[in-house]
PDB file of C-alpha atoms in Angstrom:
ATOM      1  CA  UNK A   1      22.656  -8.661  12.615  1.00 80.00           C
ATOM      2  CA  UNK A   2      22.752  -5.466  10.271  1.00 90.00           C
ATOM      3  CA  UNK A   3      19.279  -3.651   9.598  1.00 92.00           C
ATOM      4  CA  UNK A   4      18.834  -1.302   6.841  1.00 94.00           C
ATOM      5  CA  UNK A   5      16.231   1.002   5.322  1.00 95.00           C
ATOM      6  CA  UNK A   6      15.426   0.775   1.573  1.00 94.00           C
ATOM      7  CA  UNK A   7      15.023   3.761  -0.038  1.00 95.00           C
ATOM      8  CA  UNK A   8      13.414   3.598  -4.291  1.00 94.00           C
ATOM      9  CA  UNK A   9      15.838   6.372  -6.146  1.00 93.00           C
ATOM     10  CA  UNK A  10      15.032   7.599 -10.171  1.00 90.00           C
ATOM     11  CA  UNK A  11      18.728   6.206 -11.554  1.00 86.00           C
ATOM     12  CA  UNK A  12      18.687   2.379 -12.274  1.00 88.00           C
ATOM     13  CA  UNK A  13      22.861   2.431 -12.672  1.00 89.00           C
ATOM     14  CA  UNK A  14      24.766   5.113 -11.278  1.00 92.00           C
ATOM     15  CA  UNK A  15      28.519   4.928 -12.373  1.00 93.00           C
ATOM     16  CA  UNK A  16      30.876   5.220  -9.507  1.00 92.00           C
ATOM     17  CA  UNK A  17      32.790   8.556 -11.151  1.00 94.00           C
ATOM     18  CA  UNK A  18      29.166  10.265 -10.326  1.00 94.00           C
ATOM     19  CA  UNK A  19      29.053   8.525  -6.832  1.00 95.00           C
ATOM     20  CA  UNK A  20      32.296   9.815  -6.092  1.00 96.00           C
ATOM     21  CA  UNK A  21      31.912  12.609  -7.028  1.00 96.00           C
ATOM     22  CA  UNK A  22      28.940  13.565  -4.994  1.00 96.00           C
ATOM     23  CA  UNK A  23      30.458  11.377  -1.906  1.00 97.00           C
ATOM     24  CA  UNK A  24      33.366  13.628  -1.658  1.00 97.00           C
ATOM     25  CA  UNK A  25      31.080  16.773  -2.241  1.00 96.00           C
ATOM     26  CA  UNK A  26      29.191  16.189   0.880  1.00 96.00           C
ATOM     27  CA  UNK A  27      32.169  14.719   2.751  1.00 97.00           C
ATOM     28  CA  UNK A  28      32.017  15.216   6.797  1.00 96.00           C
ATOM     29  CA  UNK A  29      35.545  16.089   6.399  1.00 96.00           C
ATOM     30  CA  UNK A  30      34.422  19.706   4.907  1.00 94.00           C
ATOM     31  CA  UNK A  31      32.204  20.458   7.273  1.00 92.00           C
ATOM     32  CA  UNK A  32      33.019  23.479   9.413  1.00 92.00           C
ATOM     33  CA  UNK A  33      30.471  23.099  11.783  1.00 92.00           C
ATOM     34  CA  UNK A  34      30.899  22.118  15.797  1.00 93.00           C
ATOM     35  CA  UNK A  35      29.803  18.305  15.251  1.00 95.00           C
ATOM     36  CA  UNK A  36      30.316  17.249  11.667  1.00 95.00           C
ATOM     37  CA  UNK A  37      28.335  14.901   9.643  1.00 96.00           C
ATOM     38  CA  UNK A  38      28.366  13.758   5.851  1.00 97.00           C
ATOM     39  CA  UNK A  39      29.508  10.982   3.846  1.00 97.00           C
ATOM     40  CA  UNK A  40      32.788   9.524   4.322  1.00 97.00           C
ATOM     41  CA  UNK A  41      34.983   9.499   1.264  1.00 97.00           C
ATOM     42  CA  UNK A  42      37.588   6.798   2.288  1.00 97.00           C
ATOM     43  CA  UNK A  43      35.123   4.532   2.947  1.00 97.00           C
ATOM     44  CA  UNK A  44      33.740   4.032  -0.564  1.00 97.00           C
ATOM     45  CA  UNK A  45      33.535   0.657  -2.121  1.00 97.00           C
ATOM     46  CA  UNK A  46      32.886  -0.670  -5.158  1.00 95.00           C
ATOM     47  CA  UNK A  47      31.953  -4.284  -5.133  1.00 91.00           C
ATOM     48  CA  UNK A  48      31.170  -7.104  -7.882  1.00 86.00           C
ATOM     49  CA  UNK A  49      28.248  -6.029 -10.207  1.00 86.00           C
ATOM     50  CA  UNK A  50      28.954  -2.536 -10.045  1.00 90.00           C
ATOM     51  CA  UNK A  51      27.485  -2.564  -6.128  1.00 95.00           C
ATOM     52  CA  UNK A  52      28.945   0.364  -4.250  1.00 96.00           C
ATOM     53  CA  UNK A  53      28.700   1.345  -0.495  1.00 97.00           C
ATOM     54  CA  UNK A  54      30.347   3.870   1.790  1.00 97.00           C
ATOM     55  CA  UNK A  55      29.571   5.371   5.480  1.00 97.00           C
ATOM     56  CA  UNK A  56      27.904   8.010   6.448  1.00 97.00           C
ATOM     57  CA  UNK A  57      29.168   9.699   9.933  1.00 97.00           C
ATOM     58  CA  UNK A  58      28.153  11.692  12.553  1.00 96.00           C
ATOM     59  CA  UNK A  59      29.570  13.292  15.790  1.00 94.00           C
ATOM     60  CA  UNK A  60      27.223  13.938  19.092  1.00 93.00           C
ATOM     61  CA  UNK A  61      28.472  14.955  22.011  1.00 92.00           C
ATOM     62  CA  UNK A  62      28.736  12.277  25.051  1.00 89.00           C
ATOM     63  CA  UNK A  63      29.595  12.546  29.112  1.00 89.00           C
ATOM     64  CA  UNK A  64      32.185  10.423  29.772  1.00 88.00           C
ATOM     65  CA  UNK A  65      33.631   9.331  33.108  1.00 88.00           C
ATOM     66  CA  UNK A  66      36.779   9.680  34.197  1.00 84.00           C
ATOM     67  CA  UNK A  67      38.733   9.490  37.700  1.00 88.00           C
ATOM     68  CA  UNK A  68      38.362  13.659  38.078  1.00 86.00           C
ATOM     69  CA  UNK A  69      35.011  13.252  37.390  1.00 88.00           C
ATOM     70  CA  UNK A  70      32.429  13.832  34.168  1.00 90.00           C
ATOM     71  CA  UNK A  71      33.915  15.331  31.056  1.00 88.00           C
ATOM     72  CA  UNK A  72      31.931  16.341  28.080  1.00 88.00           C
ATOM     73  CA  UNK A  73      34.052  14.642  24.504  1.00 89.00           C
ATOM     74  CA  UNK A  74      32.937  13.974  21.005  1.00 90.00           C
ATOM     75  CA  UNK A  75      31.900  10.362  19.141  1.00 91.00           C
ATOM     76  CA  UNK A  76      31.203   9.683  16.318  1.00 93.00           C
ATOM     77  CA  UNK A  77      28.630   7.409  14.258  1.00 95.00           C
ATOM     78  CA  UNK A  78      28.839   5.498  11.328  1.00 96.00           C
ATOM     79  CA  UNK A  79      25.814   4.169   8.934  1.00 97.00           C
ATOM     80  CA  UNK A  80      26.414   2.402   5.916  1.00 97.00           C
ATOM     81  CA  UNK A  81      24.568   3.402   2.836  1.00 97.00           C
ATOM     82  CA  UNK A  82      24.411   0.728  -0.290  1.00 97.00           C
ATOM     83  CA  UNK A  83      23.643   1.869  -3.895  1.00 97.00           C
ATOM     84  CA  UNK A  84      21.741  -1.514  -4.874  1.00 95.00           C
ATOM     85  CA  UNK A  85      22.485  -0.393  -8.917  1.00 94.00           C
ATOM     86  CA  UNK A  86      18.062  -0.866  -9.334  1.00 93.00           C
ATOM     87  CA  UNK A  87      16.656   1.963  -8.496  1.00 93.00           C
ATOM     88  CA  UNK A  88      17.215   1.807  -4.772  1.00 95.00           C
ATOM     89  CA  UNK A  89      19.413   2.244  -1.775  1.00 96.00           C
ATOM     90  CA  UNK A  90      19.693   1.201   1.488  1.00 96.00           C
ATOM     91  CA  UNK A  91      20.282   2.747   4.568  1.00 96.00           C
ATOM     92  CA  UNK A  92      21.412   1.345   7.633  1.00 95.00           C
ATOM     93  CA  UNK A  93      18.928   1.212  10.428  1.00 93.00           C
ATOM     94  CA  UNK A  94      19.246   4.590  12.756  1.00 93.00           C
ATOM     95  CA  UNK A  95      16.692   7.590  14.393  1.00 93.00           C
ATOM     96  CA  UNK A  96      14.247   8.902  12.507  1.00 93.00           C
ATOM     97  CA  UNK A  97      16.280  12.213  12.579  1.00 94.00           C
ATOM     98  CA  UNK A  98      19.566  10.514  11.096  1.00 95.00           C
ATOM     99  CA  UNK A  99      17.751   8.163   8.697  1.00 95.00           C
ATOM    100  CA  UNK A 100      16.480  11.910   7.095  1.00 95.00           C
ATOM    101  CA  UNK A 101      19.864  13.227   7.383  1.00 96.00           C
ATOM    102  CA  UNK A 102      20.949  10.467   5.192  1.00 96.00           C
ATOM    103  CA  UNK A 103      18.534  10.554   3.019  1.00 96.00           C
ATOM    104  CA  UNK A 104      18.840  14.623   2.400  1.00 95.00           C
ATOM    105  CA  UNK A 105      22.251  14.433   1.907  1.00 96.00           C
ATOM    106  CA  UNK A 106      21.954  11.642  -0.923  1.00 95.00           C
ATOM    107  CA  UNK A 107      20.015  14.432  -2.905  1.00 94.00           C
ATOM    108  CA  UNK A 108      23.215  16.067  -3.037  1.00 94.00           C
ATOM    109  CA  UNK A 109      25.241  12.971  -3.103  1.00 95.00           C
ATOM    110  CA  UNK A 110      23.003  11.956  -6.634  1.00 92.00           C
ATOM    111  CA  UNK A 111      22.831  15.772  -7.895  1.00 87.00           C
ATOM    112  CA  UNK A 112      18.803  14.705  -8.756  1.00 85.00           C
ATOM    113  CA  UNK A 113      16.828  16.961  -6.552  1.00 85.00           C
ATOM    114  CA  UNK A 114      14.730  14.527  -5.398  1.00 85.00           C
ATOM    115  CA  UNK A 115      14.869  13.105  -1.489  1.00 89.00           C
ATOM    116  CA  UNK A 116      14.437   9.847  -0.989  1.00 91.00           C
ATOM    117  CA  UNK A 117      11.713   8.443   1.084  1.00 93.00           C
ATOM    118  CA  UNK A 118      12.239   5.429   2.947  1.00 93.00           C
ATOM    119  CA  UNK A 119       9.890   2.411   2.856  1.00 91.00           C
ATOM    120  CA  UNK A 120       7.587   1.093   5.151  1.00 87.00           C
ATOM    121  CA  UNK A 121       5.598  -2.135   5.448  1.00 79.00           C
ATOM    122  CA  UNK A 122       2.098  -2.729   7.062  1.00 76.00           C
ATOM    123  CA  UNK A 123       0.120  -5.806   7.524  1.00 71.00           C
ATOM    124  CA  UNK A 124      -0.745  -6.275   3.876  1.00 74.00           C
ATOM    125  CA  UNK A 125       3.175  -5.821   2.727  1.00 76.00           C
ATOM    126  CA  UNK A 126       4.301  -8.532   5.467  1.00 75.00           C
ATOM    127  CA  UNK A 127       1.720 -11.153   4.261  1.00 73.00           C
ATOM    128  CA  UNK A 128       2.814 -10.502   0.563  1.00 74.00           C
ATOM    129  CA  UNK A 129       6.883 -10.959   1.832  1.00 73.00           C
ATOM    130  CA  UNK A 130       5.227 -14.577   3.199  1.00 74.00           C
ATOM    131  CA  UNK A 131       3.555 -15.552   0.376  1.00 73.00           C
ATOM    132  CA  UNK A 132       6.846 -15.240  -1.872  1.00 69.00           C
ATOM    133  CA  UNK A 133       9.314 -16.920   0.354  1.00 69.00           C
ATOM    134  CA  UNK A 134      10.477 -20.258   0.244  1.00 68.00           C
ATOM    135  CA  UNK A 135      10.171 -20.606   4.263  1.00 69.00           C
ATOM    136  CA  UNK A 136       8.536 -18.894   7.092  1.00 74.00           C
ATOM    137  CA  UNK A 137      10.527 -19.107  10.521  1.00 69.00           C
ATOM    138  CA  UNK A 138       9.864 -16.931  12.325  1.00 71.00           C
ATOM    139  CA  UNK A 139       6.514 -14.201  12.980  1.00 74.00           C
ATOM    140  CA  UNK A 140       4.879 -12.134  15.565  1.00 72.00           C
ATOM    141  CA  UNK A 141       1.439 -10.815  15.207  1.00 71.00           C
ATOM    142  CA  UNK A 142      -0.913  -8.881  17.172  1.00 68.00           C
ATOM    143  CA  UNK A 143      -3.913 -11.205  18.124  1.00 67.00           C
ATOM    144  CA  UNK A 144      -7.514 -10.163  17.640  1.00 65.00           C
ATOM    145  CA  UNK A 145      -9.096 -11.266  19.851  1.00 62.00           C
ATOM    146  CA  UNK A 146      -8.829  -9.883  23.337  1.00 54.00           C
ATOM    147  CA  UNK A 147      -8.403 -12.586  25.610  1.00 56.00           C
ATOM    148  CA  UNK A 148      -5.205 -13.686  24.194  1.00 60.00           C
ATOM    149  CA  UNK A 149      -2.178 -11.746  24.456  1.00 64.00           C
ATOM    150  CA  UNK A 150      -0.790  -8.347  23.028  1.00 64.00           C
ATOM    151  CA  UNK A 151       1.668  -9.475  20.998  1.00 65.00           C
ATOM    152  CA  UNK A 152       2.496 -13.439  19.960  1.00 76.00           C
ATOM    153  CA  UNK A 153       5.731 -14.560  18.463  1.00 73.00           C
ATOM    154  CA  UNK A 154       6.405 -18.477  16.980  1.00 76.00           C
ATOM    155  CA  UNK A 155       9.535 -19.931  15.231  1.00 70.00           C
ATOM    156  CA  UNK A 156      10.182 -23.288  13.506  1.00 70.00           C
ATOM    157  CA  UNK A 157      13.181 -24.680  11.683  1.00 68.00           C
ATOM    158  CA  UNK A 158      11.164 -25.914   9.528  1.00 69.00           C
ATOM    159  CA  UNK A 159       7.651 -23.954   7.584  1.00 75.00           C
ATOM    160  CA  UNK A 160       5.844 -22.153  10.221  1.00 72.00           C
ATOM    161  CA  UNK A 161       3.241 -22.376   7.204  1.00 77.00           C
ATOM    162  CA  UNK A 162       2.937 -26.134   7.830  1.00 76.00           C
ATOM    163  CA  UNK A 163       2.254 -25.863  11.480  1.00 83.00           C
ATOM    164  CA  UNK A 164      -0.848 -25.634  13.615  1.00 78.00           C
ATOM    165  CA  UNK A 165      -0.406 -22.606  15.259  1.00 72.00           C
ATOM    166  CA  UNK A 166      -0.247 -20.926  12.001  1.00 67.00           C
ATOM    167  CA  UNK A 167      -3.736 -21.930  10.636  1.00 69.00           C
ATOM    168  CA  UNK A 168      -4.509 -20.208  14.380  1.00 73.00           C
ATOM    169  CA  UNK A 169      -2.752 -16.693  13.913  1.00 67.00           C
ATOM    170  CA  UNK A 170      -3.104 -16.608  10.093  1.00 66.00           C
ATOM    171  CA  UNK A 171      -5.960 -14.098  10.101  1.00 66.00           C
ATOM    172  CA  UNK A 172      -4.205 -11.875  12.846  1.00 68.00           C
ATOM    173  CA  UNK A 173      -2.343  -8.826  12.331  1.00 62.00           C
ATOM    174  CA  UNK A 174       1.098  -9.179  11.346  1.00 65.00           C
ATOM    175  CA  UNK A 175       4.126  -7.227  12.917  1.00 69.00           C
ATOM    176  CA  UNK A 176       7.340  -9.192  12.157  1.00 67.00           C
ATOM    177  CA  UNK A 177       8.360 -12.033   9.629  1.00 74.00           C
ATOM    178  CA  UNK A 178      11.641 -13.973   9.173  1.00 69.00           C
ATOM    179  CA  UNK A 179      11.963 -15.604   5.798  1.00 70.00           C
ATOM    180  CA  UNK A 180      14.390 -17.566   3.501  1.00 69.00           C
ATOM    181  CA  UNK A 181      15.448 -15.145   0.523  1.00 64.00           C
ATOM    182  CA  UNK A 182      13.422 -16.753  -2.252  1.00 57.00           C
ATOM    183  CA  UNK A 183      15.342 -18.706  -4.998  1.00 53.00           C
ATOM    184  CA  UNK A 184      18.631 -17.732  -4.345  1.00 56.00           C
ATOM    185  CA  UNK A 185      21.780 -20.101  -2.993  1.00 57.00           C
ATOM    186  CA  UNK A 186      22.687 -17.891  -0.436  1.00 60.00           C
ATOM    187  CA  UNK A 187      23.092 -18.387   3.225  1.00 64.00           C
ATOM    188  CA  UNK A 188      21.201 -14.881   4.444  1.00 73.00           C
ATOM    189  CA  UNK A 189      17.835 -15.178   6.299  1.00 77.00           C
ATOM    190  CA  UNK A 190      15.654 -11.794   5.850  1.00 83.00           C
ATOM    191  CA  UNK A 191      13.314 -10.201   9.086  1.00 83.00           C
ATOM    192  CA  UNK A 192      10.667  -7.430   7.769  1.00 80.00           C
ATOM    193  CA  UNK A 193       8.966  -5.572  10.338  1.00 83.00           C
ATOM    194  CA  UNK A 194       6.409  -3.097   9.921  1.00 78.00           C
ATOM    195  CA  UNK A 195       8.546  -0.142  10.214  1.00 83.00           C
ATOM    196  CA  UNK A 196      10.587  -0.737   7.085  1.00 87.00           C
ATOM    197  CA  UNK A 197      13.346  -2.266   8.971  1.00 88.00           C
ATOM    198  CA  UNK A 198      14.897  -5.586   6.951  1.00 89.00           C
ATOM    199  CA  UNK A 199      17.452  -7.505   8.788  1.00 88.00           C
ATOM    200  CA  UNK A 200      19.761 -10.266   7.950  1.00 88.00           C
ATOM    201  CA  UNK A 201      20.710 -12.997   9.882  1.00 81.00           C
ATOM    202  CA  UNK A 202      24.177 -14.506   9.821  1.00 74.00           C
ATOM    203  CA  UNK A 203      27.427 -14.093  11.838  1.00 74.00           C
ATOM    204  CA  UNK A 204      29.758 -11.727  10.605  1.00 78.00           C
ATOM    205  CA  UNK A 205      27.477 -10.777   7.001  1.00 85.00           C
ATOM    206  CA  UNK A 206      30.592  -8.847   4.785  1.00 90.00           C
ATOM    207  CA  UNK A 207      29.698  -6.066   2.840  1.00 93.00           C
ATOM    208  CA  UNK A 208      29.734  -7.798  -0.023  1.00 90.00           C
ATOM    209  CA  UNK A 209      27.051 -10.714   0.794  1.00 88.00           C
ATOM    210  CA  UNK A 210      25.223  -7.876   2.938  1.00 91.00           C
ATOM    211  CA  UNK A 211      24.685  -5.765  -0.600  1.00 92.00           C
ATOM    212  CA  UNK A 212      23.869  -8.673  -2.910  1.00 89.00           C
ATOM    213  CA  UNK A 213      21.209 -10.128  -0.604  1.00 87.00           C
ATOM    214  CA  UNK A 214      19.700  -6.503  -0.734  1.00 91.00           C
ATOM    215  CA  UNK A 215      19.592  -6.610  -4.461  1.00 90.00           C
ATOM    216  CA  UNK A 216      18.505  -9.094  -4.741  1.00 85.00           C
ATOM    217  CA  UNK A 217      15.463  -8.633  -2.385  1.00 85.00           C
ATOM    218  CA  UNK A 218      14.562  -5.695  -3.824  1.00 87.00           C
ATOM    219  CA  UNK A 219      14.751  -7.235  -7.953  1.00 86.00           C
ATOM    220  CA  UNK A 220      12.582 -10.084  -6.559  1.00 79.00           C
ATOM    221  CA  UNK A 221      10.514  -9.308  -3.997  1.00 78.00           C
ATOM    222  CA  UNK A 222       9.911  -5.746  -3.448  1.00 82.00           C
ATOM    223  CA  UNK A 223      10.216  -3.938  -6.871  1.00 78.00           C
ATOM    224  CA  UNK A 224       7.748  -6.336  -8.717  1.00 74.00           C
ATOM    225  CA  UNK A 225       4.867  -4.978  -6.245  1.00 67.00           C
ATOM    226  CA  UNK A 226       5.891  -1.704  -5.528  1.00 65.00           C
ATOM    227  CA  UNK A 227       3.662   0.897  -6.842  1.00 57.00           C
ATOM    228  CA  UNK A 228       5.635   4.410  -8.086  1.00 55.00           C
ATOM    229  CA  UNK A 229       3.207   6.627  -7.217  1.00 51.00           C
ATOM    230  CA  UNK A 230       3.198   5.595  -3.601  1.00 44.00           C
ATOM    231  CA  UNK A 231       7.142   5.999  -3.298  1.00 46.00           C
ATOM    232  CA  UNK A 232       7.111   5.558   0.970  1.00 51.00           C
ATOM    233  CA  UNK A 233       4.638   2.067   0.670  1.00 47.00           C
ATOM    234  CA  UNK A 234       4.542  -1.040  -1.525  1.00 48.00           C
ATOM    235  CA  UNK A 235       1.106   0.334  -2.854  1.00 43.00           C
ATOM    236  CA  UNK A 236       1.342  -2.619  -5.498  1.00 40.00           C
ATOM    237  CA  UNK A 237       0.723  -5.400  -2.439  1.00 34.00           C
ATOM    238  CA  UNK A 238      -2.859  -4.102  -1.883  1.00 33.00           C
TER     239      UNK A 238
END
């Protein structure tokens, strides 16, 4: 189940030449330094749509085990990083300290001088994702009052929306929701949580159906009540 952070850029359309360009100027392979990280050039995609993606990678150092004993070798990380062609990107789900690793290096990557900030969702964001979709599966919420659990989680195959238990927990906090993408024949359930982090659900998601279900998320459900001059929020939800 692949999780990504979106991240609202100034370019609408950025034409792959550019993209190249900038993927191969910040490639790990140029990097002189003990553990390398930076884009990876052979890994660049362009899909239907104009929809490009390529990998970001990163070494770390790791102990591993062998019949002498422990010996200290070199791994490496990949993160996939989609340019959604609308003014955003997304980021696959990582640390804190790789997700702004990423994100610095894309200033270079897009030659704008601007980092990206990542989004984040909070109570008011999740019940705004609910009220567009189609279907409510799955959510967790915090309950207010105090005698009932920390934390609460319900699923349904059906419209959690339609249920009991949701006219119970309505008013409570949200933390997590699963949805149907809204309007759209395609076979990708979405998960917001309130850290930013979307996931979709499927076995074996390609690239392909991974990027377009992004796009379209953000055209339809994100953009429309984001507000520009709160980049790291949907400030438009409230």
């Amino acid at each position: 189940m692949p999780s990504y952070k979106l991240a609202p850029i100034p370019e609408d359309s950025i034409a792959s030449k550019t993209l190249i360009e900038g993927i191969e100027a910040t490639s790990a392979f140029n990097s002189e330094a003990e553990l390398r990280s930076g884009m990876l050039p052979h890994t660049f995609t362009e899909g239907a749509d104009g929809l490009c993606w390529a990998e970001y990678g990163k070494e770390t150092y790791y102990d591993r085990t062998t019949l002498e004993g422990t010996v200290e070798t070199k791994r490496a990380e990949r993160y996939e990083v989609i340019f959604l062609q609308n003014g955003y990107v997304a980021i696959k789900k990582s640390t804190k300290e790789v997700e702004e690793e990423i994100l610095a290096t894309l200033t270079t990557v897009l030659d704008n001088g601007v980092v990206p900030e990542a989004l984040e969702f909070d109570e008011d964001d999740l019940q705004a994702v609910i009220d567009e979709s189609n279907r409510v599966q799955r959510v967790d919420v915090s309950p207010s009052d105090m005698q009932k659990p920390d934390h609460v989680s319900a699923h349904d195959r059906g419209d959690l929306r339609e249920t009991d238990w949701w006219h119970q927990h309505v008013a409570d906090p949200f933390e997590q929701v699963r949805v149907d993408l809204p309007d759209r024949n395609i076979h990708v359930d979405v998960g917001f949580d309130d850290t930013g982090r979307i996931t979709l659900y499927g076995r074996e998601i390609e690239m392909p159906i991974q990027a377009e279900a992004l796009r379209h998320l953000t055209d339809e459900i994100i953009d429309p009540h984001r507000d520009p001059d709160f980049q790291n929020t949907l400030g438009g939800y409230r």
